[in-house]
Amino acid sequence: MKKLNSVLLIDDDPTSCFLTRYIIEEMNVANQIYTAQSGREALDLLHANQGEPAYTIELILLDINMPDMDGFEFLEAFETLPYYLNSSVVMLTTSSNHRDLDKAKTFRVADYLNKPITEEKLIDIVNKLFVG
């Protein structure tokens, strides 16, 4: 499996964030893992580091339902950032709401997964988006 430069995990749920980060670390999928607890915190992180070659985010795992700025609000702002045009966004949810899936399709979203992230799901995503 290809090793990514970095992954950004945006999730307000500490347990989900811990488990996802643990899986990424255990599978040695990325050189760096960055986390943010809201869309606003993630945008601040991205703005602070835009244009730095060492800070190339290849994969963003984005929760939909978060306070302050949800995943869709994050995407509206994120899609205007020119430095991250090559980043792949995968939306994460515990919801099976079809409106969320339809709305995600209006953005540059590579995939849409139900939580929790498992090793199998992570392997599938990395292989689908970065191999081949």
Short mmCIF file of C-alpha atoms in Angstrom, two decimals:
data_model
loop_
_atom_site.label_atom_id
_atom_site.label_comp_id
_atom_site.label_asym_id
_atom_site.label_seq_id
_atom_site.Cartn_x
_atom_site.Cartn_y
_atom_site.Cartn_z
CA MET A 1 0.00 0.00 0.00
CA LYS A 2 1.24 3.48 -0.86
CA LYS A 3 2.39 5.58 2.10
CA LEU A 4 0.92 9.08 2.06
CA ASN A 5 2.81 12.23 2.99
CA SER A 6 0.06 13.40 5.32
CA VAL A 7 -3.54 12.93 6.35
CA LEU A 8 -5.81 15.52 7.91
CA LEU A 9 -8.53 14.11 10.16
CA ILE A 10 -11.36 16.54 10.91
CA ASP A 11 -13.72 15.18 13.55
CA ASP A 12 -15.21 16.60 16.74
CA ASP A 13 -15.76 13.20 18.38
CA PRO A 14 -12.68 12.39 20.51
CA THR A 15 -13.31 8.63 20.48
CA SER A 16 -13.76 8.44 16.73
CA CYS A 17 -10.74 10.67 16.18
CA PHE A 18 -8.60 8.54 18.50
CA LEU A 19 -9.61 5.28 16.84
CA THR A 20 -9.12 6.59 13.30
CA ARG A 21 -5.73 8.06 14.17
CA TYR A 22 -4.73 4.78 15.85
CA ILE A 23 -5.61 2.77 12.73
CA ILE A 24 -3.68 5.16 10.47
CA GLU A 25 -0.64 4.99 12.76
CA GLU A 26 -0.76 1.21 13.20
CA MET A 27 -1.03 0.67 9.46
CA ASN A 28 1.77 3.19 8.85
CA VAL A 29 -0.30 4.82 6.11
CA ALA A 30 1.02 8.38 6.49
CA ASN A 31 4.20 10.19 7.46
CA GLN A 32 2.16 12.85 9.27
CA ILE A 33 -1.33 12.90 10.76
CA TYR A 34 -2.92 16.24 11.54
CA THR A 35 -6.17 16.58 13.44
CA ALA A 36 -8.78 19.29 13.85
CA GLN A 37 -11.95 19.22 15.92
CA SER A 38 -13.97 21.46 13.61
CA GLY A 39 -14.03 22.72 10.08
CA ARG A 40 -12.92 26.15 11.28
CA GLU A 41 -9.91 24.70 13.11
CA ALA A 42 -8.99 22.72 9.99
CA LEU A 43 -9.18 25.82 7.78
CA ASP A 44 -6.97 27.72 10.22
CA LEU A 45 -4.44 24.88 10.07
CA LEU A 46 -4.53 24.80 6.27
CA HIS A 47 -4.22 28.59 5.92
CA ALA A 48 -1.26 28.67 8.30
CA ASN A 49 0.63 26.07 6.28
CA GLN A 50 -0.45 26.69 2.68
CA GLY A 51 2.30 26.56 0.14
CA GLU A 52 4.78 24.75 2.38
CA PRO A 53 6.04 21.68 0.49
CA ALA A 54 6.50 19.69 3.70
CA TYR A 55 2.82 20.20 4.46
CA THR A 56 1.22 18.43 1.52
CA ILE A 57 -2.13 17.04 2.61
CA GLU A 58 -2.99 14.12 0.37
CA LEU A 59 -6.05 12.79 2.19
CA ILE A 60 -8.65 14.59 4.26
CA LEU A 61 -11.04 12.49 6.35
CA LEU A 62 -13.94 14.83 7.08
CA ASP A 63 -16.79 14.34 9.52
CA ILE A 64 -20.09 15.84 8.36
CA ASN A 65 -21.82 16.73 11.62
CA MET A 66 -19.72 19.08 13.73
CA PRO A 67 -20.51 22.20 15.74
CA ASP A 68 -19.21 25.64 14.75
CA MET A 69 -18.55 24.66 11.11
CA ASP A 70 -19.87 21.38 9.72
CA GLY A 71 -18.27 19.34 6.96
CA PHE A 72 -20.25 20.99 4.18
CA GLU A 73 -19.39 24.50 5.37
CA PHE A 74 -15.75 23.42 5.51
CA LEU A 75 -15.95 22.15 1.92
CA GLU A 76 -17.39 25.45 0.68
CA ALA A 77 -14.35 27.29 2.05
CA PHE A 78 -11.84 24.52 1.29
CA GLU A 79 -12.65 24.37 -2.41
CA THR A 80 -11.42 27.97 -2.79
CA LEU A 81 -7.91 27.13 -1.52
CA PRO A 82 -5.60 26.73 -4.54
CA TYR A 83 -2.80 24.97 -2.63
CA TYR A 84 -4.96 21.96 -1.88
CA LEU A 85 -6.40 21.15 -5.30
CA ASN A 86 -4.68 17.75 -5.26
CA SER A 87 -6.02 16.74 -1.85
CA SER A 88 -8.63 13.98 -1.80
CA VAL A 89 -11.56 14.44 0.58
CA VAL A 90 -13.42 11.48 2.04
CA MET A 91 -16.52 12.35 4.04
CA LEU A 92 -17.24 10.32 7.17
CA THR A 93 -20.60 9.95 8.84
CA THR A 94 -22.70 7.88 11.18
CA SER A 95 -25.78 8.97 9.24
CA SER A 96 -27.43 7.06 6.43
CA ASN A 97 -29.23 10.20 5.27
CA HIS A 98 -29.36 10.19 1.47
CA ARG A 99 -29.57 13.99 1.43
CA ASP A 100 -26.05 14.09 2.91
CA LEU A 101 -24.76 11.82 0.15
CA ASP A 102 -26.46 13.90 -2.53
CA LYS A 103 -25.08 17.10 -1.04
CA ALA A 104 -21.56 15.60 -0.83
CA LYS A 105 -21.73 14.92 -4.57
CA THR A 106 -22.02 18.66 -5.23
CA PHE A 107 -18.49 19.12 -3.87
CA ARG A 108 -15.09 17.73 -4.87
CA VAL A 109 -15.50 14.69 -2.60
CA ALA A 110 -13.67 11.51 -3.57
CA ASP A 111 -15.73 9.15 -1.44
CA TYR A 112 -18.28 8.89 1.35
CA LEU A 113 -17.87 6.34 4.17
CA ASN A 114 -19.80 5.31 7.23
CA LYS A 115 -17.97 5.39 10.54
CA PRO A 116 -16.09 3.77 12.06
CA ILE A 117 -13.04 3.61 9.83
CA THR A 118 -11.61 0.10 9.74
CA GLU A 119 -8.34 -1.22 8.36
CA GLU A 120 -10.22 -2.65 5.40
CA LYS A 121 -11.94 0.65 4.62
CA LEU A 122 -8.66 2.54 4.88
CA ILE A 123 -6.87 0.09 2.58
CA ASP A 124 -9.72 0.37 0.06
CA ILE A 125 -9.64 4.18 0.13
CA VAL A 126 -5.86 4.45 -0.24
CA ASN A 127 -5.82 1.89 -3.04
CA LYS A 128 -8.77 3.50 -4.82
CA LEU A 129 -7.44 7.07 -4.61
CA PHE A 130 -3.66 6.73 -4.68
CA VAL A 131 -2.69 3.49 -6.41
CA GLY A 132 -2.98 2.77 -9.97
#
